[in-house]
Amino acid sequence: MTRSQHRVGRIDLLRHWTIFLAVAEERSFRLAAERLEVSQPGVSQGLRRLEEHLGIVLVRRTPGGAEITAEGRVLLPMARTLVKDAAALGSEARRLAELRLRERVGFAPSVPSPIAQTVIAAIRNRGIGIEAIHGTCGELVEAVGSGTLAAAVIDEPTPIGDLVRGIQHSQQRWILVPDPSMIRDDGQVNWRKLDELELVTPPRSDNPAGHDQLLSLFARYALAPKVIEVCGESQIPAVVATGSAFAIVGPDTAGLAAQEVSSILPSHFDRRLRVVVHPHRTEFQAGGDIRSIIDRAMAAVPDIPPRP
């Protein structure tokens, strides 16, 4: 191997083929330099070193610019493929590296958007990539247990097996009723007037234990309402507006109601959220305790005070 061949290593070869491709396509050393954002002498030197390495002339300088030789025309399609494939290779490698470091965090359907957004922002602010996954509480618990999720924010009560819990965060819930007469002058619910109304809820499958617990609370008020399930909490106000149903919702959904009347419920109706993690995976790959980061983010959301 000659000294000139020794100077042009494999990594340099890709750079020099890129220079050749730019000169060949632009038919100009000046335009090639502008395209590559390097100096014109750097383009000339790079092309010359590639020609020395190959032992052939690829481009000739002419008064009209750069003229590709017969050998250069033969090699041009292969050079174009080489440079294109190298760029694709680098892009795919970077994508795989980002995926390896990206954390997957699950959110149950009952988790309000402000909480999910705050948690996501807190993780991203630490320079950690995140992919938000949505599923039922049961699906998320299973995914954390299998290691496909780094963590999940779920609604209690939910059986979690051996997973590790974070702090419990409580959120006041409201009752949404179709008629002002169902709310007393002191702002409390007149439960007897709800006797003939149906209860509209998200699907029981989102969190069977939580759904059943909610229904059991109505026994305190001598109610056993028939349940209507809708796809999501955002659809609830429209059903209540028909006049035949009432609902238990978070403050974000209560704010969506146009004509319906809402009232804050006692604390035993609170929505209780927790983050769960795998006992053998308590830190993000890039560092930082998973529960601590998510718990602090959830506690920072207004009206979500932590309860040990």
GROMACS .gro file of C-alpha atoms in nm:
model
  308
    1MET     CA    1   0.000   0.000   0.000
    2THR     CA    2   0.138   0.342  -0.099
    3ARG     CA    3   0.156   0.637   0.141
    4SER     CA    4  -0.136   0.800  -0.042
    5GLN     CA    5  -0.343   0.481  -0.005
    6HIS     CA    6  -0.255   0.464   0.363
    7ARG     CA    7  -0.376   0.820   0.416
    8VAL     CA    8  -0.721   0.743   0.270
    9GLY     CA    9  -0.880   0.503   0.517
   10ARG     CA   10  -1.225   0.354   0.491
   11ILE     CA   11  -1.396   0.640   0.668
   12ASP     CA   12  -1.212   0.892   0.448
   13LEU     CA   13  -1.308   0.694   0.140
   14LEU     CA   14  -1.676   0.760   0.207
   15ARG     CA   15  -1.605   1.132   0.248
   16HIS     CA   16  -1.401   1.143  -0.073
   17TRP     CA   17  -1.663   0.954  -0.272
   18THR     CA   18  -1.913   1.212  -0.143
   19ILE     CA   19  -1.685   1.486  -0.280
   20PHE     CA   20  -1.665   1.310  -0.617
   21LEU     CA   21  -2.044   1.272  -0.628
   22ALA     CA   22  -2.097   1.643  -0.554
   23VAL     CA   23  -1.847   1.753  -0.822
   24ALA     CA   24  -1.995   1.510  -1.077
   25GLU     CA   25  -2.353   1.620  -1.014
   26GLU     CA   26  -2.280   1.993  -0.990
   27ARG     CA   27  -2.022   1.992  -1.274
   28SER     CA   28  -1.844   2.260  -1.075
   29PHE     CA   29  -1.584   2.260  -0.796
   30ARG     CA   30  -1.727   2.585  -0.659
   31LEU     CA   31  -2.086   2.459  -0.647
   32ALA     CA   32  -1.972   2.128  -0.500
   33ALA     CA   33  -1.791   2.318  -0.223
   34GLU     CA   34  -2.105   2.521  -0.150
   35ARG     CA   35  -2.318   2.206  -0.144
   36LEU     CA   36  -2.082   2.030   0.096
   37GLU     CA   37  -2.020   2.350   0.297
   38VAL     CA   38  -1.643   2.315   0.268
   39SER     CA   39  -1.374   2.521   0.098
   40GLN     CA   40  -1.310   2.485  -0.275
   41PRO     CA   41  -0.943   2.385  -0.216
   42GLY     CA   42  -1.073   2.115   0.020
   43VAL     CA   43  -1.287   1.973  -0.261
   44SER     CA   44  -0.994   1.976  -0.503
   45GLN     CA   45  -0.762   1.809  -0.255
   46GLY     CA   46  -1.017   1.547  -0.158
   47LEU     CA   47  -1.086   1.453  -0.518
   48ARG     CA   48  -0.716   1.437  -0.597
   49ARG     CA   49  -0.651   1.203  -0.303
   50LEU     CA   50  -0.934   0.974  -0.416
   51GLU     CA   51  -0.789   0.962  -0.769
   52GLU     CA   52  -0.444   0.882  -0.627
   53HIS     CA   53  -0.592   0.603  -0.420
   54LEU     CA   54  -0.777   0.456  -0.719
   55GLY     CA   55  -0.502   0.517  -0.973
   56ILE     CA   56  -0.743   0.672  -1.225
   57VAL     CA   57  -0.866   1.020  -1.317
   58LEU     CA   58  -1.232   1.078  -1.239
   59VAL     CA   59  -1.280   1.446  -1.323
   60ARG     CA   60  -1.094   1.694  -1.546
   61ARG     CA   61  -1.100   2.069  -1.495
   62THR     CA   62  -1.217   2.255  -1.808
   63PRO     CA   63  -1.294   2.620  -1.882
   64GLY     CA   64  -1.661   2.526  -1.855
   65GLY     CA   65  -1.626   2.362  -1.515
   66ALA     CA   66  -1.572   1.996  -1.427
   67GLU     CA   67  -1.585   1.723  -1.689
   68ILE     CA   68  -1.636   1.362  -1.581
   69THR     CA   69  -1.403   1.111  -1.746
   70ALA     CA   70  -1.520   0.783  -1.897
   71GLU     CA   71  -1.401   0.602  -1.581
   72GLY     CA   72  -1.584   0.854  -1.367
   73ARG     CA   73  -1.909   0.797  -1.559
   74VAL     CA   74  -1.882   0.422  -1.495
   75LEU     CA   75  -1.825   0.470  -1.124
   76LEU     CA   76  -2.079   0.751  -1.072
   77PRO     CA   77  -2.394   0.532  -1.027
   78MET     CA   78  -2.211   0.311  -0.778
   79ALA     CA   79  -2.079   0.615  -0.592
   80ARG     CA   80  -2.430   0.755  -0.574
   81THR     CA   81  -2.559   0.425  -0.431
   82LEU     CA   82  -2.271   0.408  -0.182
   83VAL     CA   83  -2.331   0.759  -0.046
   84LYS     CA   84  -2.708   0.711  -0.032
   85ASP     CA   85  -2.680   0.376   0.145
   86ALA     CA   86  -2.426   0.514   0.392
   87ALA     CA   87  -2.663   0.799   0.482
   88ALA     CA   88  -2.950   0.552   0.525
   89LEU     CA   89  -2.730   0.330   0.739
   90GLY     CA   90  -2.636   0.618   0.967
   91SER     CA   91  -2.998   0.730   0.995
   92GLU     CA   92  -3.118   0.381   1.086
   93ALA     CA   93  -2.840   0.337   1.342
   94ARG     CA   94  -2.937   0.664   1.508
   95ARG     CA   95  -3.302   0.559   1.510
   96LEU     CA   96  -3.216   0.229   1.676
   97ALA     CA   97  -3.003   0.408   1.934
   98GLU     CA   98  -3.292   0.643   2.015
   99LEU     CA   99  -3.533   0.351   2.046
  100ARG     CA  100  -3.295   0.173   2.282
  101LEU     CA  101  -3.289   0.474   2.511
  102ARG     CA  102  -3.657   0.565   2.469
  103GLU     CA  103  -3.870   0.470   2.765
  104ARG     CA  104  -4.224   0.339   2.729
  105VAL     CA  105  -4.463   0.464   2.997
  106GLY     CA  106  -4.827   0.359   3.017
  107PHE     CA  107  -5.132   0.564   3.111
  108ALA     CA  108  -5.471   0.425   3.205
  109PRO     CA  109  -5.781   0.579   3.037
  110SER     CA  110  -5.878   0.741   3.369
  111VAL     CA  111  -5.554   0.943   3.389
  112PRO     CA  112  -5.643   1.306   3.307
  113SER     CA  113  -5.456   1.465   3.018
  114PRO     CA  114  -5.289   1.734   3.237
  115ILE     CA  115  -5.132   1.461   3.451
  116ALA     CA  116  -5.013   1.255   3.154
  117GLN     CA  117  -4.871   1.563   2.983
  118THR     CA  118  -4.690   1.675   3.299
  119VAL     CA  119  -4.536   1.331   3.351
  120ILE     CA  120  -4.421   1.314   2.988
  121ALA     CA  121  -4.269   1.664   3.010
  122ALA     CA  122  -4.086   1.579   3.334
  123ILE     CA  123  -3.927   1.273   3.173
  124ARG     CA  124  -3.834   1.457   2.853
  125ASN     CA  125  -3.685   1.744   3.053
  126ARG     CA  126  -3.429   1.495   3.184
  127GLY     CA  127  -3.318   1.424   2.830
  128ILE     CA  128  -3.501   1.090   2.823
  129GLY     CA  129  -3.701   0.993   2.516
  130ILE     CA  130  -4.050   0.866   2.595
  131GLU     CA  131  -4.326   0.680   2.417
  132ALA     CA  132  -4.670   0.709   2.578
  133ILE     CA  133  -4.871   0.386   2.574
  134HIS     CA  134  -5.243   0.374   2.651
  135GLY     CA  135  -5.431   0.069   2.772
  136THR     CA  136  -5.659  -0.069   3.039
  137CYS     CA  137  -5.523  -0.095   3.392
  138GLY     CA  138  -5.493  -0.472   3.356
  139GLU     CA  139  -5.304  -0.445   3.026
  140LEU     CA  140  -5.063  -0.189   3.169
  141VAL     CA  141  -4.990  -0.393   3.482
  142GLU     CA  142  -4.916  -0.696   3.265
  143ALA     CA  143  -4.686  -0.490   3.039
  144VAL     CA  144  -4.489  -0.352   3.335
  145GLY     CA  145  -4.459  -0.703   3.477
  146SER     CA  146  -4.325  -0.839   3.147
  147GLY     CA  147  -4.078  -0.553   3.112
  148THR     CA  148  -4.227  -0.400   2.798
  149LEU     CA  149  -4.314  -0.084   2.993
  150ALA     CA  150  -4.081   0.104   3.226
  151ALA     CA  151  -4.376   0.224   3.433
  152ALA     CA  152  -4.750   0.280   3.423
  153VAL     CA  153  -4.986   0.527   3.588
  154ILE     CA  154  -5.300   0.339   3.685
  155ASP     CA  155  -5.626   0.395   3.869
  156GLU     CA  156  -5.682   0.227   4.204
  157PRO     CA  157  -5.790  -0.022   4.308
  158THR     CA  158  -5.607  -0.244   4.057
  159PRO     CA  159  -5.440  -0.577   4.141
  160ILE     CA  160  -5.067  -0.534   4.069
  161GLY     CA  161  -4.908  -0.857   4.195
  162ASP     CA  162  -4.540  -0.809   4.275
  163LEU     CA  163  -4.505  -0.466   4.114
  164VAL     CA  164  -4.378  -0.175   4.322
  165ARG     CA  165  -4.619   0.112   4.392
  166GLY     CA  166  -4.545   0.480   4.402
  167ILE     CA  167  -4.724   0.740   4.614
  168GLN     CA  168  -5.102   0.755   4.594
  169HIS     CA  169  -5.230   1.074   4.433
  170SER     CA  170  -5.592   1.173   4.489
  171GLN     CA  171  -5.807   1.386   4.264
  172GLN     CA  172  -6.145   1.522   4.361
  173ARG     CA  173  -6.432   1.398   4.153
  174TRP     CA  174  -6.756   1.566   4.067
  175ILE     CA  175  -7.107   1.446   4.013
  176LEU     CA  176  -7.265   1.559   3.690
  177VAL     CA  177  -7.647   1.581   3.692
  178PRO     CA  178  -7.895   1.699   3.427
  179ASP     CA  179  -8.112   1.919   3.652
  180PRO     CA  180  -8.022   2.192   3.908
  181SER     CA  181  -8.293   2.064   4.143
  182MET     CA  182  -8.074   1.760   4.208
  183ILE     CA  183  -7.822   1.982   4.388
  184ARG     CA  184  -7.932   2.122   4.726
  185ASP     CA  185  -7.890   2.488   4.824
  186ASP     CA  186  -7.577   2.395   5.025
  187GLY     CA  187  -7.416   2.256   4.708
  188GLN     CA  188  -7.451   1.891   4.810
  189VAL     CA  189  -7.619   1.622   4.604
  190ASN     CA  190  -7.982   1.535   4.667
  191TRP     CA  191  -7.922   1.162   4.624
  192ARG     CA  192  -8.290   1.070   4.642
  193LYS     CA  193  -8.356   1.260   4.320
  194LEU     CA  194  -8.106   1.039   4.138
  195ASP     CA  195  -8.307   0.725   4.206
  196GLU     CA  196  -8.462   0.707   3.859
  197LEU     CA  197  -8.149   0.808   3.668
  198GLU     CA  198  -7.897   0.575   3.506
  199LEU     CA  199  -7.524   0.601   3.576
  200VAL     CA  200  -7.301   0.666   3.274
  201THR     CA  201  -6.941   0.544   3.304
  202PRO     CA  202  -6.639   0.452   3.093
  203PRO     CA  203  -6.614   0.078   3.013
  204ARG     CA  204  -6.579  -0.151   3.313
  205SER     CA  205  -6.294  -0.324   3.128
  206ASP     CA  206  -6.078  -0.013   3.181
  207ASN     CA  207  -6.051  -0.106   3.549
  208PRO     CA  208  -6.297  -0.372   3.671
  209ALA     CA  209  -6.202  -0.340   4.039
  210GLY     CA  210  -6.233   0.038   4.034
  211HIS     CA  211  -6.563   0.023   3.848
  212ASP     CA  212  -6.709  -0.222   4.100
  213GLN     CA  213  -6.584  -0.016   4.392
  214LEU     CA  214  -6.757   0.294   4.253
  215LEU     CA  215  -7.088   0.109   4.227
  216SER     CA  216  -7.053  -0.016   4.585
  217LEU     CA  217  -7.024   0.344   4.709
  218PHE     CA  218  -7.381   0.418   4.598
  219ALA     CA  219  -7.511   0.166   4.852
  220ARG     CA  220  -7.436   0.431   5.117
  221TYR     CA  221  -7.703   0.644   4.952
  222ALA     CA  222  -7.952   0.361   4.894
  223LEU     CA  223  -7.887   0.373   4.520
  224ALA     CA  224  -7.832   0.086   4.276
  225PRO     CA  225  -7.828   0.264   3.939
  226LYS     CA  226  -7.838   0.090   3.607
  227VAL     CA  227  -7.507   0.146   3.425
  228ILE     CA  228  -7.458   0.282   3.074
  229GLU     CA  229  -7.103   0.242   2.940
  230VAL     CA  230  -6.950   0.483   2.688
  231CYS     CA  231  -6.614   0.466   2.513
  232GLY     CA  232  -6.449   0.746   2.710
  233GLU     CA  233  -6.510   1.001   2.982
  234SER     CA  234  -6.522   1.285   2.727
  235GLN     CA  235  -6.849   1.139   2.593
  236ILE     CA  236  -7.020   1.142   2.931
  237PRO     CA  237  -7.154   1.504   2.934
  238ALA     CA  238  -7.352   1.444   2.616
  239VAL     CA  239  -7.529   1.144   2.771
  240VAL     CA  240  -7.603   1.335   3.092
  241ALA     CA  241  -7.747   1.618   2.881
  242THR     CA  242  -8.025   1.386   2.761
  243GLY     CA  243  -8.173   1.411   3.113
  244SER     CA  244  -8.176   1.037   3.183
  245ALA     CA  245  -7.837   0.985   3.346
  246PHE     CA  246  -7.584   1.118   3.595
  247ALA     CA  247  -7.208   1.059   3.615
  248ILE     CA  248  -6.903   1.070   3.840
  249VAL     CA  249  -6.621   1.256   3.661
  250GLY     CA  250  -6.294   1.435   3.714
  251PRO     CA  251  -6.269   1.816   3.708
  252ASP     CA  252  -6.144   1.815   3.348
  253THR     CA  253  -6.460   1.639   3.227
  254ALA     CA  254  -6.685   1.847   3.456
  255GLY     CA  255  -6.546   2.153   3.279
  256LEU     CA  256  -6.665   2.017   2.944
  257ALA     CA  257  -7.028   2.015   3.051
  258ALA     CA  258  -7.226   2.299   2.894
  259GLN     CA  259  -7.575   2.284   3.049
  260GLU     CA  260  -7.536   2.013   3.314
  261VAL     CA  261  -7.486   2.089   3.684
  262SER     CA  262  -7.187   1.960   3.881
  263SER     CA  263  -7.092   1.938   4.245
  264ILE     CA  264  -6.778   1.821   4.427
  265LEU     CA  265  -6.820   1.481   4.589
  266PRO     CA  266  -6.696   1.358   4.930
  267SER     CA  267  -6.339   1.227   4.947
  268HIS     CA  268  -6.443   0.859   4.932
  269PHE     CA  269  -6.531   0.925   4.566
  270ASP     CA  270  -6.181   1.059   4.489
  271ARG     CA  271  -5.994   0.919   4.192
  272ARG     CA  272  -5.674   0.760   4.321
  273LEU     CA  273  -5.377   0.721   4.090
  274ARG     CA  274  -5.042   0.550   4.138
  275VAL     CA  275  -4.736   0.477   3.931
  276VAL     CA  276  -4.621   0.114   3.930
  277VAL     CA  277  -4.281  -0.021   3.827
  278HIS     CA  278  -4.114  -0.360   3.805
  279PRO     CA  279  -3.926  -0.453   4.127
  280HIS     CA  280  -3.609  -0.521   3.924
  281ARG     CA  281  -3.637  -0.211   3.708
  282THR     CA  282  -3.665   0.098   3.928
  283GLU     CA  283  -3.446   0.337   3.725
  284PHE     CA  284  -3.458   0.471   3.371
  285GLN     CA  285  -3.181   0.352   3.140
  286ALA     CA  286  -3.038   0.702   3.129
  287GLY     CA  287  -3.054   0.728   3.510
  288GLY     CA  288  -3.305   0.859   3.761
  289ASP     CA  289  -3.551   0.682   3.989
  290ILE     CA  290  -3.866   0.614   3.788
  291ARG     CA  291  -4.116   0.641   4.072
  292SER     CA  292  -3.958   0.956   4.216
  293ILE     CA  293  -3.961   1.140   3.881
  294ILE     CA  294  -4.321   1.047   3.801
  295ASP     CA  295  -4.449   1.104   4.155
  296ARG     CA  296  -4.298   1.454   4.167
  297ALA     CA  297  -4.455   1.535   3.831
  298MET     CA  298  -4.799   1.413   3.940
  299ALA     CA  299  -4.778   1.603   4.267
  300ALA     CA  300  -4.704   1.924   4.075
  301VAL     CA  301  -5.039   1.912   3.894
  302PRO     CA  302  -5.299   2.135   4.066
  303ASP     CA  303  -5.563   1.956   4.275
  304ILE     CA  304  -5.360   1.634   4.284
  305PRO     CA  305  -5.217   1.632   4.641
  306PRO     CA  306  -5.018   1.316   4.727
  307ARG     CA  307  -5.149   1.087   4.998
  308PRO     CA  308  -4.902   0.833   5.146
   0.00000   0.00000   0.00000
